PDB file of C-alpha atoms in Angstrom:
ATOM      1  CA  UNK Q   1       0.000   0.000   0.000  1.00 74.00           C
ATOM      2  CA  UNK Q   2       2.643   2.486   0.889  1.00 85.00           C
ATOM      3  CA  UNK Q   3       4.295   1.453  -2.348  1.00 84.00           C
ATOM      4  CA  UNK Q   4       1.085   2.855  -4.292  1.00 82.00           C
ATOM      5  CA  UNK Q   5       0.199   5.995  -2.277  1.00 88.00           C
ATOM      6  CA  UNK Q   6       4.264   7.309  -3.223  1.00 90.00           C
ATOM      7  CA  UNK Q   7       3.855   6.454  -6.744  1.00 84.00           C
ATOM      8  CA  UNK Q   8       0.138   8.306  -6.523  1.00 86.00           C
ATOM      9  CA  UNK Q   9       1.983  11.421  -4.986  1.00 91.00           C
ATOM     10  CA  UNK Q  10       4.367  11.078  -7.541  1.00 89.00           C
ATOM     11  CA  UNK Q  11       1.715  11.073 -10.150  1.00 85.00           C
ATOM     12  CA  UNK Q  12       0.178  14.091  -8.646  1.00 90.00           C
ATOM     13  CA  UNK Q  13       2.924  16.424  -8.366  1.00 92.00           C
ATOM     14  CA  UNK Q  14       4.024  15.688 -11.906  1.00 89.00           C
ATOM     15  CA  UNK Q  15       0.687  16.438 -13.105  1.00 89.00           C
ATOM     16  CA  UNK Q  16       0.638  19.727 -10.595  1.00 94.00           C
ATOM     17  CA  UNK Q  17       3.712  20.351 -12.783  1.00 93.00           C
ATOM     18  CA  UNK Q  18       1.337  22.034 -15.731  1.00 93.00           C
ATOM     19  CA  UNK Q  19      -0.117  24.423 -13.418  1.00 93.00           C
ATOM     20  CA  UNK Q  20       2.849  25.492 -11.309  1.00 94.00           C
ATOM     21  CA  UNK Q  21       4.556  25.959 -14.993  1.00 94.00           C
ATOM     22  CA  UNK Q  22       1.961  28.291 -15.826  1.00 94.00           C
ATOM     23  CA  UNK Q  23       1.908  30.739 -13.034  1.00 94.00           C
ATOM     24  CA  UNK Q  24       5.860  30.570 -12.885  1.00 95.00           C
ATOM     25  CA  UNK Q  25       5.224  31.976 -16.506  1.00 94.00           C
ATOM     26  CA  UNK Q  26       3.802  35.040 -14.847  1.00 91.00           C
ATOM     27  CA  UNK Q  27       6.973  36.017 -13.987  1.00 92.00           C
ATOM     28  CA  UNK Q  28       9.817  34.312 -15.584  1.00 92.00           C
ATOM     29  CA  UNK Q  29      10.836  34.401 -18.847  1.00 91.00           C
ATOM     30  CA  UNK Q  30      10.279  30.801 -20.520  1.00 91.00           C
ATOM     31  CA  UNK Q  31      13.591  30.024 -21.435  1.00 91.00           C
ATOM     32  CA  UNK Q  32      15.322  31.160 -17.877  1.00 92.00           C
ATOM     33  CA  UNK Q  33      12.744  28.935 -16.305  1.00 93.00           C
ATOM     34  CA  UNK Q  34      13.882  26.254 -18.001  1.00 93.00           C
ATOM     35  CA  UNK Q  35      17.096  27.206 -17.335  1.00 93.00           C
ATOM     36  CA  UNK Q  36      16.982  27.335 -13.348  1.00 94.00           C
ATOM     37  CA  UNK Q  37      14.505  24.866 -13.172  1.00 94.00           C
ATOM     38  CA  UNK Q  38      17.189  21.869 -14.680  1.00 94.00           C
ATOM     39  CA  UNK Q  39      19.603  23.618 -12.239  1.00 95.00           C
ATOM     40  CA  UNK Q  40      17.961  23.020  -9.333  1.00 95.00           C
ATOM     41  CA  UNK Q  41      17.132  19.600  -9.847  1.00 94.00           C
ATOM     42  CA  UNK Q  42      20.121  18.560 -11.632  1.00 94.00           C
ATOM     43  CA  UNK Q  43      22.175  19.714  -8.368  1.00 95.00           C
ATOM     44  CA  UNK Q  44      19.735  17.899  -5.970  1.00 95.00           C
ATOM     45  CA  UNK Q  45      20.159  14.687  -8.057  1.00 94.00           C
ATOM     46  CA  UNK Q  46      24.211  14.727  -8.497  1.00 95.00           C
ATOM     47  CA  UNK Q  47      24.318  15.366  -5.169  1.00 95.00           C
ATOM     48  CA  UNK Q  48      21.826  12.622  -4.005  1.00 93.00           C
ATOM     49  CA  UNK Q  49      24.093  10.242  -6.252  1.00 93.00           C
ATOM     50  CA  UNK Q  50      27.224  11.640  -4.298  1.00 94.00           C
ATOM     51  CA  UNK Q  51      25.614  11.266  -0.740  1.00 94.00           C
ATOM     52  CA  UNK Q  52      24.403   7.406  -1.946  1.00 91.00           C
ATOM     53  CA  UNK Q  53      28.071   6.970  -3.385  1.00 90.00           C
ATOM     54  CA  UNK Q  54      26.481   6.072  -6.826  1.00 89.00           C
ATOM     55  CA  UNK Q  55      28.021   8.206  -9.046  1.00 89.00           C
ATOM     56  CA  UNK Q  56      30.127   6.321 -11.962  1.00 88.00           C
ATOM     57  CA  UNK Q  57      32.972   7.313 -14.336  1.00 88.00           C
ATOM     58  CA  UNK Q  58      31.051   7.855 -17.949  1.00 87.00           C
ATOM     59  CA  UNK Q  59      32.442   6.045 -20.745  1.00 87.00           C
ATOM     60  CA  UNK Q  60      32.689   7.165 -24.338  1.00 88.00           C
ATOM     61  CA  UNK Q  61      29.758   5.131 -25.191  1.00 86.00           C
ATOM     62  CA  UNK Q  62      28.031   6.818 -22.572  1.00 87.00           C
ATOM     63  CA  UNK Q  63      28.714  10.331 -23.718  1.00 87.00           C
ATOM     64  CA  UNK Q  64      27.236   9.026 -27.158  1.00 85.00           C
ATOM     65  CA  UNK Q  65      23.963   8.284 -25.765  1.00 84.00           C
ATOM     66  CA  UNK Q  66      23.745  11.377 -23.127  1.00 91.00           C
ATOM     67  CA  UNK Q  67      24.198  13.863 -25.674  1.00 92.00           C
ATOM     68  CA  UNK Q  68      21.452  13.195 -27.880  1.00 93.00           C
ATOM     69  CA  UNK Q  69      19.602  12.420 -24.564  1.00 90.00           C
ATOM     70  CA  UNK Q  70      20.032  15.801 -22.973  1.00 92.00           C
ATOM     71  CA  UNK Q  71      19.461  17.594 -26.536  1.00 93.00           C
ATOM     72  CA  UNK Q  72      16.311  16.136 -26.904  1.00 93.00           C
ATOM     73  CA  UNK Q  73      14.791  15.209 -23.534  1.00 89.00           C
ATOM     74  CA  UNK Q  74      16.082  18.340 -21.331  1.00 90.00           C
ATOM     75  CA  UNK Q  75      16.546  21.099 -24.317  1.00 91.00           C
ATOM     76  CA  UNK Q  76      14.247  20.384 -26.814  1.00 94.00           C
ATOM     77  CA  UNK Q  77      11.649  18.888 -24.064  1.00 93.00           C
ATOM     78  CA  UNK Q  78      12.079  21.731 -21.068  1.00 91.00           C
ATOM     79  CA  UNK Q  79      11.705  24.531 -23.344  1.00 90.00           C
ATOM     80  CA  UNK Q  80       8.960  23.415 -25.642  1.00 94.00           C
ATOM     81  CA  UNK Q  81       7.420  22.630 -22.589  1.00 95.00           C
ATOM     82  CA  UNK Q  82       7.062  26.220 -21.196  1.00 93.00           C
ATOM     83  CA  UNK Q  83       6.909  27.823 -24.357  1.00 93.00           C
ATOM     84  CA  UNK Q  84       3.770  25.911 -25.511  1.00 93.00           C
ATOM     85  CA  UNK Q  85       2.271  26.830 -21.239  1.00 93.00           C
ATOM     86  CA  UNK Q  86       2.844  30.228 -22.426  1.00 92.00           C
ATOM     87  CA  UNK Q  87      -0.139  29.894 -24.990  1.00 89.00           C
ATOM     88  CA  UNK Q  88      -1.978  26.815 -23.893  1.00 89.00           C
ATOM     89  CA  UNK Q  89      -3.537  25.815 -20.950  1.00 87.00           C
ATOM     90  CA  UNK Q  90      -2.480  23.270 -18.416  1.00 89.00           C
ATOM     91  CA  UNK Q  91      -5.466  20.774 -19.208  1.00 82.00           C
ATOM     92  CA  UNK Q  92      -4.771  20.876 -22.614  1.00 84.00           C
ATOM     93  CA  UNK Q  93      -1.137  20.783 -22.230  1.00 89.00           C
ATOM     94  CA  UNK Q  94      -1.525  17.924 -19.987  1.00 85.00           C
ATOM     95  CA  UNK Q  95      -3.437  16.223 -22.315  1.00 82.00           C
ATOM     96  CA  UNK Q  96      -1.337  16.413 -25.283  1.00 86.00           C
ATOM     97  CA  UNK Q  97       1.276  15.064 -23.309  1.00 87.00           C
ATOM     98  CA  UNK Q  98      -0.898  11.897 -22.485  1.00 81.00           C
ATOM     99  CA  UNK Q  99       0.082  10.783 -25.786  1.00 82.00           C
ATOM    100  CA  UNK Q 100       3.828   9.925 -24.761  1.00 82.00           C
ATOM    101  CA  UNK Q 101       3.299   6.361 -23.981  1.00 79.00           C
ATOM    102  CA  UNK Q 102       1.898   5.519 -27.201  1.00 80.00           C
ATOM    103  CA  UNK Q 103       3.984   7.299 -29.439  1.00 86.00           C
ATOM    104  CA  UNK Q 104       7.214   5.824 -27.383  1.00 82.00           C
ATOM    105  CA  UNK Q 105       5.747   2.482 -28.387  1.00 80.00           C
ATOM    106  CA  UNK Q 106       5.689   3.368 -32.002  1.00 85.00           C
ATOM    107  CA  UNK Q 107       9.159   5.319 -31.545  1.00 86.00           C
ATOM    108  CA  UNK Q 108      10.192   2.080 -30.050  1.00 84.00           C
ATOM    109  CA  UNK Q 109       9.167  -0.465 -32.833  1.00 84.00           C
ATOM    110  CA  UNK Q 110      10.986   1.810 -35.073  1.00 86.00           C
ATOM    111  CA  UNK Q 111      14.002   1.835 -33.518  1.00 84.00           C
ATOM    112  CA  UNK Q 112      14.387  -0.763 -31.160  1.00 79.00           C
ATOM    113  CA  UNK Q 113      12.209  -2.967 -33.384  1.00 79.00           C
ATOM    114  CA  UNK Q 114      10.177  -3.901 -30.679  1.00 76.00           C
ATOM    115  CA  UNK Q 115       6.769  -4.930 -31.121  1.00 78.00           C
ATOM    116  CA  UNK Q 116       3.565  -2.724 -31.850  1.00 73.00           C
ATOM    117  CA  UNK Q 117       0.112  -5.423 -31.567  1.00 77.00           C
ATOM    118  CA  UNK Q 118      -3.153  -4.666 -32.524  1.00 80.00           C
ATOM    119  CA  UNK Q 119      -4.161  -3.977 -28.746  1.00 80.00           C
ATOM    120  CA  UNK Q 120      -1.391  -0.955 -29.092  1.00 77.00           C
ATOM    121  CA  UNK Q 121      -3.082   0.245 -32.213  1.00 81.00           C
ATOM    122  CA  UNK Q 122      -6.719   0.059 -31.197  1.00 84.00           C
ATOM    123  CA  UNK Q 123      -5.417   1.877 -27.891  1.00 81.00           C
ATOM    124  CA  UNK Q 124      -3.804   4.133 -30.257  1.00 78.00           C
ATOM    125  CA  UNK Q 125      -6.886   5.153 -31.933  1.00 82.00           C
ATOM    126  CA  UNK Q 126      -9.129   5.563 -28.880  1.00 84.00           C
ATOM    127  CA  UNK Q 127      -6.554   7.940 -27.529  1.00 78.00           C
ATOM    128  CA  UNK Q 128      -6.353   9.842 -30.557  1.00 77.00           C
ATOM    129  CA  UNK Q 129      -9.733  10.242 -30.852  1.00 80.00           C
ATOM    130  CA  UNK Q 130     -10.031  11.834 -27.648  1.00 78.00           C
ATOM    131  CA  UNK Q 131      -7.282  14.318 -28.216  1.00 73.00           C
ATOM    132  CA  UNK Q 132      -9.785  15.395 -31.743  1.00 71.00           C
ATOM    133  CA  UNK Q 133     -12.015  15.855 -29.006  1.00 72.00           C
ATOM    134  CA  UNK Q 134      -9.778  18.034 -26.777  1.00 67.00           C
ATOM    135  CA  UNK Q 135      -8.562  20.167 -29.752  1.00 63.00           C
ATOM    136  CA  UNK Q 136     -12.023  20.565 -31.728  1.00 58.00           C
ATOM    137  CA  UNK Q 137     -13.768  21.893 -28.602  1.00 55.00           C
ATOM    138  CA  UNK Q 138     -17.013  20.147 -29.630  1.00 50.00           C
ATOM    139  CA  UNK Q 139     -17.053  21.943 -33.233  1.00 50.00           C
ATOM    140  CA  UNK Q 140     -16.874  18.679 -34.529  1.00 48.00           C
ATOM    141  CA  UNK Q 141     -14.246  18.581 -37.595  1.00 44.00           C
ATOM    142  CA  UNK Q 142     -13.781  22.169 -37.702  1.00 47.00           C
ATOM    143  CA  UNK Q 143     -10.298  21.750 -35.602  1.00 52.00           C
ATOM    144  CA  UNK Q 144      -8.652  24.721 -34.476  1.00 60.00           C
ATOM    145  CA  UNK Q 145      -4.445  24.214 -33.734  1.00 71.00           C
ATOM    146  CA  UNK Q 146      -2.720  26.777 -32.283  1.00 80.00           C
ATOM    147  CA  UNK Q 147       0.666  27.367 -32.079  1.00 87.00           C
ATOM    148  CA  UNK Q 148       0.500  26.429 -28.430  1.00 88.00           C
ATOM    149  CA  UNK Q 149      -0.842  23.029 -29.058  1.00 88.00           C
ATOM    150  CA  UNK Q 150       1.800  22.261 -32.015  1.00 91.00           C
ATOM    151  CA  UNK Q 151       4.181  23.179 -29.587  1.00 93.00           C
ATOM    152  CA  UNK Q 152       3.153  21.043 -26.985  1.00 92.00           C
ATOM    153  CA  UNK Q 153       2.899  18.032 -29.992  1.00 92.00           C
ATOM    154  CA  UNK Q 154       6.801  18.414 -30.340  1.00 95.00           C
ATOM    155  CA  UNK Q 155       7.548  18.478 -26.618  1.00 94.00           C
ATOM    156  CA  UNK Q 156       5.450  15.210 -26.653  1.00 91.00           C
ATOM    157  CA  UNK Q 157       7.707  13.889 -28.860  1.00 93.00           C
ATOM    158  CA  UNK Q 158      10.881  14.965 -27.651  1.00 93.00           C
ATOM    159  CA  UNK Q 159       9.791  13.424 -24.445  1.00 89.00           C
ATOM    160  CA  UNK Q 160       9.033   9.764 -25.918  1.00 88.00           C
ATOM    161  CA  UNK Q 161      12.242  10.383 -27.965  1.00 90.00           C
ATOM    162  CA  UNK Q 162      14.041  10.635 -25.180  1.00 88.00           C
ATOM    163  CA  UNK Q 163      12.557   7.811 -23.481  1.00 84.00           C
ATOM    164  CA  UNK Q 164      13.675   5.383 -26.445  1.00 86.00           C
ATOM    165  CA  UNK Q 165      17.081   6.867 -25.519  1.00 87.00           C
ATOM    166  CA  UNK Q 166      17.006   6.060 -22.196  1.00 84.00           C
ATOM    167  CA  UNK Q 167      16.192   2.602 -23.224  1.00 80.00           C
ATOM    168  CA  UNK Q 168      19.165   2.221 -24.494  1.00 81.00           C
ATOM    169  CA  UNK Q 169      21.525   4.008 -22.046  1.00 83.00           C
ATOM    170  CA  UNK Q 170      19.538   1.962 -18.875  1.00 82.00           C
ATOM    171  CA  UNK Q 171      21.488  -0.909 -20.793  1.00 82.00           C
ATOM    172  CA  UNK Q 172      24.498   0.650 -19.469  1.00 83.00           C
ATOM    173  CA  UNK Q 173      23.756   2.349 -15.951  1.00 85.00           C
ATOM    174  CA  UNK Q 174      20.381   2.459 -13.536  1.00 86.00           C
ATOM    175  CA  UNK Q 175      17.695   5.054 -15.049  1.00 84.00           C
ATOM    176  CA  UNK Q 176      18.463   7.576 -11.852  1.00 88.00           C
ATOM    177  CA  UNK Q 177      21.999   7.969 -12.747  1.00 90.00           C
ATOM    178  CA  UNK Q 178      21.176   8.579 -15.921  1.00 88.00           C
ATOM    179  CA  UNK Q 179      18.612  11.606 -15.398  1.00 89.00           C
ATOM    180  CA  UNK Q 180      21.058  12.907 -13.479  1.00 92.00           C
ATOM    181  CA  UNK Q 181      23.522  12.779 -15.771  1.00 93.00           C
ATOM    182  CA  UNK Q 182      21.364  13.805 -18.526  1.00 91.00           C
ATOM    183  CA  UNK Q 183      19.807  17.043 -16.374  1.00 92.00           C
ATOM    184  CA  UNK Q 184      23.217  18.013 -15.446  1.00 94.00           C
ATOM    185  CA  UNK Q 185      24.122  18.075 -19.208  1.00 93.00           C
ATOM    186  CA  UNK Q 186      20.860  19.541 -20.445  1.00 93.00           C
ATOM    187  CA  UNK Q 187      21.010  22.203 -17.691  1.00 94.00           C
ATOM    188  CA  UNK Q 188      24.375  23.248 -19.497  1.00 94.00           C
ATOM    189  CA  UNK Q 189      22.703  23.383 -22.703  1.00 93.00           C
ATOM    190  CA  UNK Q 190      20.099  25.225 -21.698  1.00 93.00           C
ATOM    191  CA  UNK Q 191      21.609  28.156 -20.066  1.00 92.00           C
ATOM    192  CA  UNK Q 192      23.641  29.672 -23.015  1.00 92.00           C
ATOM    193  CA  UNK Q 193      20.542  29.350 -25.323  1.00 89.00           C
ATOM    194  CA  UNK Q 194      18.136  31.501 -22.733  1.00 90.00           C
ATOM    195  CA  UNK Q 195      20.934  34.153 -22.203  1.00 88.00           C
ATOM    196  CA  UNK Q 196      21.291  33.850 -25.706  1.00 89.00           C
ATOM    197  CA  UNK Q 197      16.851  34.344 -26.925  1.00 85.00           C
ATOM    198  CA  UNK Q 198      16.221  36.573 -23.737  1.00 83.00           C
ATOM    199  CA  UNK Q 199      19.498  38.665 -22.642  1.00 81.00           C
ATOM    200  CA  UNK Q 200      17.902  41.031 -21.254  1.00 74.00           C
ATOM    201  CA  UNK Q 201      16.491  39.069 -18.456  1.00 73.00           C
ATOM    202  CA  UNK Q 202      16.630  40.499 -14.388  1.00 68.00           C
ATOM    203  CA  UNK Q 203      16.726  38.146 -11.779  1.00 67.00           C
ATOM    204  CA  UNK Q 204      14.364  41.046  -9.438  1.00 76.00           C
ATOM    205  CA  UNK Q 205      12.041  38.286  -8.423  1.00 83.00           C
ATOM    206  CA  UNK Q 206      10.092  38.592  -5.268  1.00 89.00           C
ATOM    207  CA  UNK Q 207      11.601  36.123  -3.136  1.00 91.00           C
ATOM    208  CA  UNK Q 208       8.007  33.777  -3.019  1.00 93.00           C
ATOM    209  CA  UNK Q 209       8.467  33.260  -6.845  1.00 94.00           C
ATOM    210  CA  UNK Q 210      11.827  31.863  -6.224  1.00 94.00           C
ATOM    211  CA  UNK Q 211      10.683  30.197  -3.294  1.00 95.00           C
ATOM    212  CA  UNK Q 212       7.782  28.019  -5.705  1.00 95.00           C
ATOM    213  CA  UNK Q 213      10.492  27.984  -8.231  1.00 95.00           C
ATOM    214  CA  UNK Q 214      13.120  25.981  -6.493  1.00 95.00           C
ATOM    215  CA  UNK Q 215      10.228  24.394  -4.441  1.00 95.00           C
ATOM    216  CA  UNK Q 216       8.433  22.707  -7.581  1.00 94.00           C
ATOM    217  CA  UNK Q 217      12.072  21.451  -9.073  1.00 94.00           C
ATOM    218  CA  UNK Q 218      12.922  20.203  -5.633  1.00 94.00           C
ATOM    219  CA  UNK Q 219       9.578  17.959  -5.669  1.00 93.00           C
ATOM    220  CA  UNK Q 220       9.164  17.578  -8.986  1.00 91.00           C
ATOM    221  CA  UNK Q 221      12.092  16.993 -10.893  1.00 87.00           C
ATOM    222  CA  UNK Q 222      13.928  15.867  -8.161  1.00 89.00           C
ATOM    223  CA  UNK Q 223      12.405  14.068  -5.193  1.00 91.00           C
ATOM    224  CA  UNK Q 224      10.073  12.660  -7.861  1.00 89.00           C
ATOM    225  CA  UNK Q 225      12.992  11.221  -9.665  1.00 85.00           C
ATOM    226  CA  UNK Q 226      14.411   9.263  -7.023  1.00 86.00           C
ATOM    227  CA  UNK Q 227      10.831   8.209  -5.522  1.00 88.00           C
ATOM    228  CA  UNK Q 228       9.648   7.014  -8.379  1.00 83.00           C
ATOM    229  CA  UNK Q 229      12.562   5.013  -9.538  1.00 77.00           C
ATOM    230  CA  UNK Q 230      12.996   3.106  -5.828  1.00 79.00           C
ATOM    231  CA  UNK Q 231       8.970   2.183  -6.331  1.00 81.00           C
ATOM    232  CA  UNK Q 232       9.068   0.765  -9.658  1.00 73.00           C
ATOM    233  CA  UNK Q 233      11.317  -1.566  -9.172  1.00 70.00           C
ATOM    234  CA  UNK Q 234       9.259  -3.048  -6.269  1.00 77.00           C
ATOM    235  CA  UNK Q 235       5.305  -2.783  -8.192  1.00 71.00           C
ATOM    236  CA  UNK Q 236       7.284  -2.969 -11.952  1.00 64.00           C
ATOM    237  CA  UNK Q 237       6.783  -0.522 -14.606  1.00 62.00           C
ATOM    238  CA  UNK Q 238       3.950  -1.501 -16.213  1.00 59.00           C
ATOM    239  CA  UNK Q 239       2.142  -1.238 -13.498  1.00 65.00           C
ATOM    240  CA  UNK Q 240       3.855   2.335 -12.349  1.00 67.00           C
ATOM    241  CA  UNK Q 241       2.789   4.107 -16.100  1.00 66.00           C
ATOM    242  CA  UNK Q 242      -0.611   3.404 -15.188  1.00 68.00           C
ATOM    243  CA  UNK Q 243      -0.770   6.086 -12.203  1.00 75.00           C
ATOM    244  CA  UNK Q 244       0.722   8.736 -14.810  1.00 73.00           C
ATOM    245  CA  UNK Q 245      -2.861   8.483 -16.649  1.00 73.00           C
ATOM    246  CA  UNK Q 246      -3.818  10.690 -13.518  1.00 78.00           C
ATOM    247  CA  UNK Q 247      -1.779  13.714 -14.687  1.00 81.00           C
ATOM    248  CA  UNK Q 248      -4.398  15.343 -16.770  1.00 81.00           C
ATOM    249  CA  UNK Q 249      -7.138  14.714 -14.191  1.00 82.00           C
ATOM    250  CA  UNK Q 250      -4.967  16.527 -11.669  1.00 86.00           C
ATOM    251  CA  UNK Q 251      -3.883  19.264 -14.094  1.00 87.00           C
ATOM    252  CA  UNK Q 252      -7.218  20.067 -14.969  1.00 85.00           C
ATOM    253  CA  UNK Q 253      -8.726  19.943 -11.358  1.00 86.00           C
ATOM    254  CA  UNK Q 254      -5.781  22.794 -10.313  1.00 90.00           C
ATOM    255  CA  UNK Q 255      -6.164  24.376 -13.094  1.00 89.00           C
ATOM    256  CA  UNK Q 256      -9.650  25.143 -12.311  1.00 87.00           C
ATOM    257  CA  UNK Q 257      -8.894  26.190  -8.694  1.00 89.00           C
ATOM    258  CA  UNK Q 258      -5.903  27.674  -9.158  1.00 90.00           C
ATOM    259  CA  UNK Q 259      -5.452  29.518 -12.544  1.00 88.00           C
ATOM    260  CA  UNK Q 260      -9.799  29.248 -13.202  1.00 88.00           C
ATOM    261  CA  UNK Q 261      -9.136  27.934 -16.179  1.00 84.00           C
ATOM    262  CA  UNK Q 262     -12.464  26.580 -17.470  1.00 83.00           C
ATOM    263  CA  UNK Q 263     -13.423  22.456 -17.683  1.00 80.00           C
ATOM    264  CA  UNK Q 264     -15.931  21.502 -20.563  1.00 79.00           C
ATOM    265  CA  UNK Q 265     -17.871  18.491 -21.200  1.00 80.00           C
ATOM    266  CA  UNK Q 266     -15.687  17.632 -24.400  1.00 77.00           C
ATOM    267  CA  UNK Q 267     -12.438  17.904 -22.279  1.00 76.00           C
ATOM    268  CA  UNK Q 268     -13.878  15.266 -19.652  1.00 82.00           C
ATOM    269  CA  UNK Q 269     -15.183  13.338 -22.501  1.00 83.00           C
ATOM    270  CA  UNK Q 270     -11.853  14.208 -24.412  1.00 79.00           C
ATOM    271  CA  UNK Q 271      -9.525  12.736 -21.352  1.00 79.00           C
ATOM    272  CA  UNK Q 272     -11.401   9.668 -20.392  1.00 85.00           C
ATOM    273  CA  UNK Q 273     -10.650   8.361 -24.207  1.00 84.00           C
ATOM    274  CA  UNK Q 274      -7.592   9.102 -23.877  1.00 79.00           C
ATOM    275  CA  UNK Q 275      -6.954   7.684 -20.458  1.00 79.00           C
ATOM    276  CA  UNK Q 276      -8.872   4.659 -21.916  1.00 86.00           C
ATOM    277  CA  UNK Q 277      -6.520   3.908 -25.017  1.00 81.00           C
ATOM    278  CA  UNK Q 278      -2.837   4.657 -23.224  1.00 75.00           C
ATOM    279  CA  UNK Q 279      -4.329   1.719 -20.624  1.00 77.00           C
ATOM    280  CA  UNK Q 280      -5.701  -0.067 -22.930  1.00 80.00           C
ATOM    281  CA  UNK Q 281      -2.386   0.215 -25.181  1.00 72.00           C
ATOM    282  CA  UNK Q 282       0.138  -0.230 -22.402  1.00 64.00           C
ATOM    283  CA  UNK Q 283      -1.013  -2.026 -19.769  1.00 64.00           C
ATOM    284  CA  UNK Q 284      -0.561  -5.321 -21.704  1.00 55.00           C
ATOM    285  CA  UNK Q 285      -1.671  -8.982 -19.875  1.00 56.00           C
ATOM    286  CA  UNK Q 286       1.786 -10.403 -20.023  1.00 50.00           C
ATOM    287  CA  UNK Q 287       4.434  -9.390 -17.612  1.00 48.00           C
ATOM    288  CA  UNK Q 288       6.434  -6.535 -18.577  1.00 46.00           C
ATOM    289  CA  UNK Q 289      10.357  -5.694 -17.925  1.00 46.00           C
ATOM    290  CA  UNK Q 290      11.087  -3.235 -14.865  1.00 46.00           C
ATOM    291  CA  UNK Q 291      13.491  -1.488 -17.588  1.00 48.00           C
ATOM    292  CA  UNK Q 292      10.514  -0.144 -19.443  1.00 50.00           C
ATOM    293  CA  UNK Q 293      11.449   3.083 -20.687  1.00 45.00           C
ATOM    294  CA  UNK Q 294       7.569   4.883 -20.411  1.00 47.00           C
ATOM    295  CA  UNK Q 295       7.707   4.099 -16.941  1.00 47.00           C
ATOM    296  CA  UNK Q 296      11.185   5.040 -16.298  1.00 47.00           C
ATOM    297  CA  UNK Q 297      11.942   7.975 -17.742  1.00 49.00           C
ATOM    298  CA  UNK Q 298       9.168   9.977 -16.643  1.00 45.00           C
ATOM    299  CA  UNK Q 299      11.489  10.853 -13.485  1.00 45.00           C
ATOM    300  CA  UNK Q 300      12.467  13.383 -16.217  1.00 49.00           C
ATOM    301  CA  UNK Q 301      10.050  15.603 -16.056  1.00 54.00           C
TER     302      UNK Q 301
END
């Protein structure tokens, strides 16, 4: 039971993530945020890895994989994130992002040849359906995409590329090291591009913005990280991924509360086929591998 509730908190803050993302928006400049969020988690997780003497020397062959890795998961990923939150709304956001597990699975039969059944693709089509849902807003095939939601398409699938990366690089070293690793690396990616797009950026922040600021990376990117990683390997990761189809439920509940962002009948109808078909896809009979990348790699975020 305790196993469960962590994994349930876990699944809570990261969907609490879209909402905290948009009010820390308010005030900081997209690309900063990014910036100082991957700082402050990427020095709580080297230095948990210190403290639990599990750091390792990287190998060449490492390098290879945590490049691409950090380029795509914590640059690409991070910033696409907040820029889409900038002109999208967390349910929305959250529901885009939904679509990671199945479009790892394809990413994954591509490229790791594993294999994509008919359950997958029926799952597939029930999510996707629910996402026309979502993005028509009940006007039926008259869809209207933003630039925020196209945005928030290629975060999704920098974030399911990155898993497939991690797939491969878990081959080598425990997924914890490696989102440390890979956060350390992306946070030094990141910062040169955000003093690069937004130089003219103070750091004159009331001291409560920097307070949720370092408070949401601590839980989120961090403690998350290392909770979520000790639990899977107890319950397995199949059966971890399936408290993550919570995120958009929690997203849009705080949204509501918090930023009064508005919940429609299509969205609720919208999110239940989508939670529906990611199950439906991923939750397969037999019994899956605890190196599952969806599962894994959603410490990530």
């Amino acid at each position: 039971m305790r196993t469960y509730l962590l994994l349930l908190l876990c699944a809570t803050l990261y969907g609490s993530n879209f909402v905290f993302g948009s009010l820390l928006l308010r005030e900081f400049p997209a690309m900063h945020l990014s910036a100082y969020r991957l700082a402050v988690s990427s020095v709580f997780l080297i230095g948990y890895l210190i403290i639990a003497k599990r750091m390792i020397r990287l190998t060449t062959r490492d390098v290879v994989y945590l490049i691409p890795l950090a380029l795509i998961g914590m640059l690409l990923h991070q910033v696409s994130f907040f820029t889409g939150l900038q002109t999208i709304d967390a349910t929305t956001a959250s529901l885009i992002l939904s679509l990671s597990p199945i479009f790892t699975a394809l990413l994954a039969r591509l490229f790791l040849k594993e294999s994509f059944t008919l359950r997958m693709a029926v799952g597939s089509l029930v999510a996707l359906t629910g996402v026309f849902f979502v993005v028509g807003q009940g006007r039926g095939l008259h869809i209207s995409l933003t630039t925020g939601m196209g945005i928030m398409f290629i975060c999704m699938l920098a974030f399911s590329g990155a898993t497939v990366l991690m797939r491969k690089l878990t081959e080598r070293m425990d997924a914890l090291t490696a989102t440390a690793y890979s956060t350390l690396l992306g946070c030094m990616l990141v910062f040169p591009v955000a003093v690069w797009r937004e130089p003219h950026e103070q750091s004159t922040h009331s001291f409560g913005w920097w307070v949720l600021l370092i408070g949401s990376a601590l839980l989120i990117q961090g403690l998350c990280a290392i909770i979520w990683n000790n639990q899977i390997r107890k319950v397995g990761a199949a059966k971890a991924s399936v408290f993550l189809n919570l995120q958009p439920f929690v997203a849009m509940v705080l949204g509501y509360f918090m930023l009064g962002t508005p919940v429609t009948f299509t969205q609720i109808g919208g999110s239940i086929l989508i939670v529906c078909g990611v199950v439906f896809a991923t939750l397969l009979p037999k019994k899956k591998s605890h190196n599952d990348p969806i599962a894994l790699t959603m410490a990530k975020r």
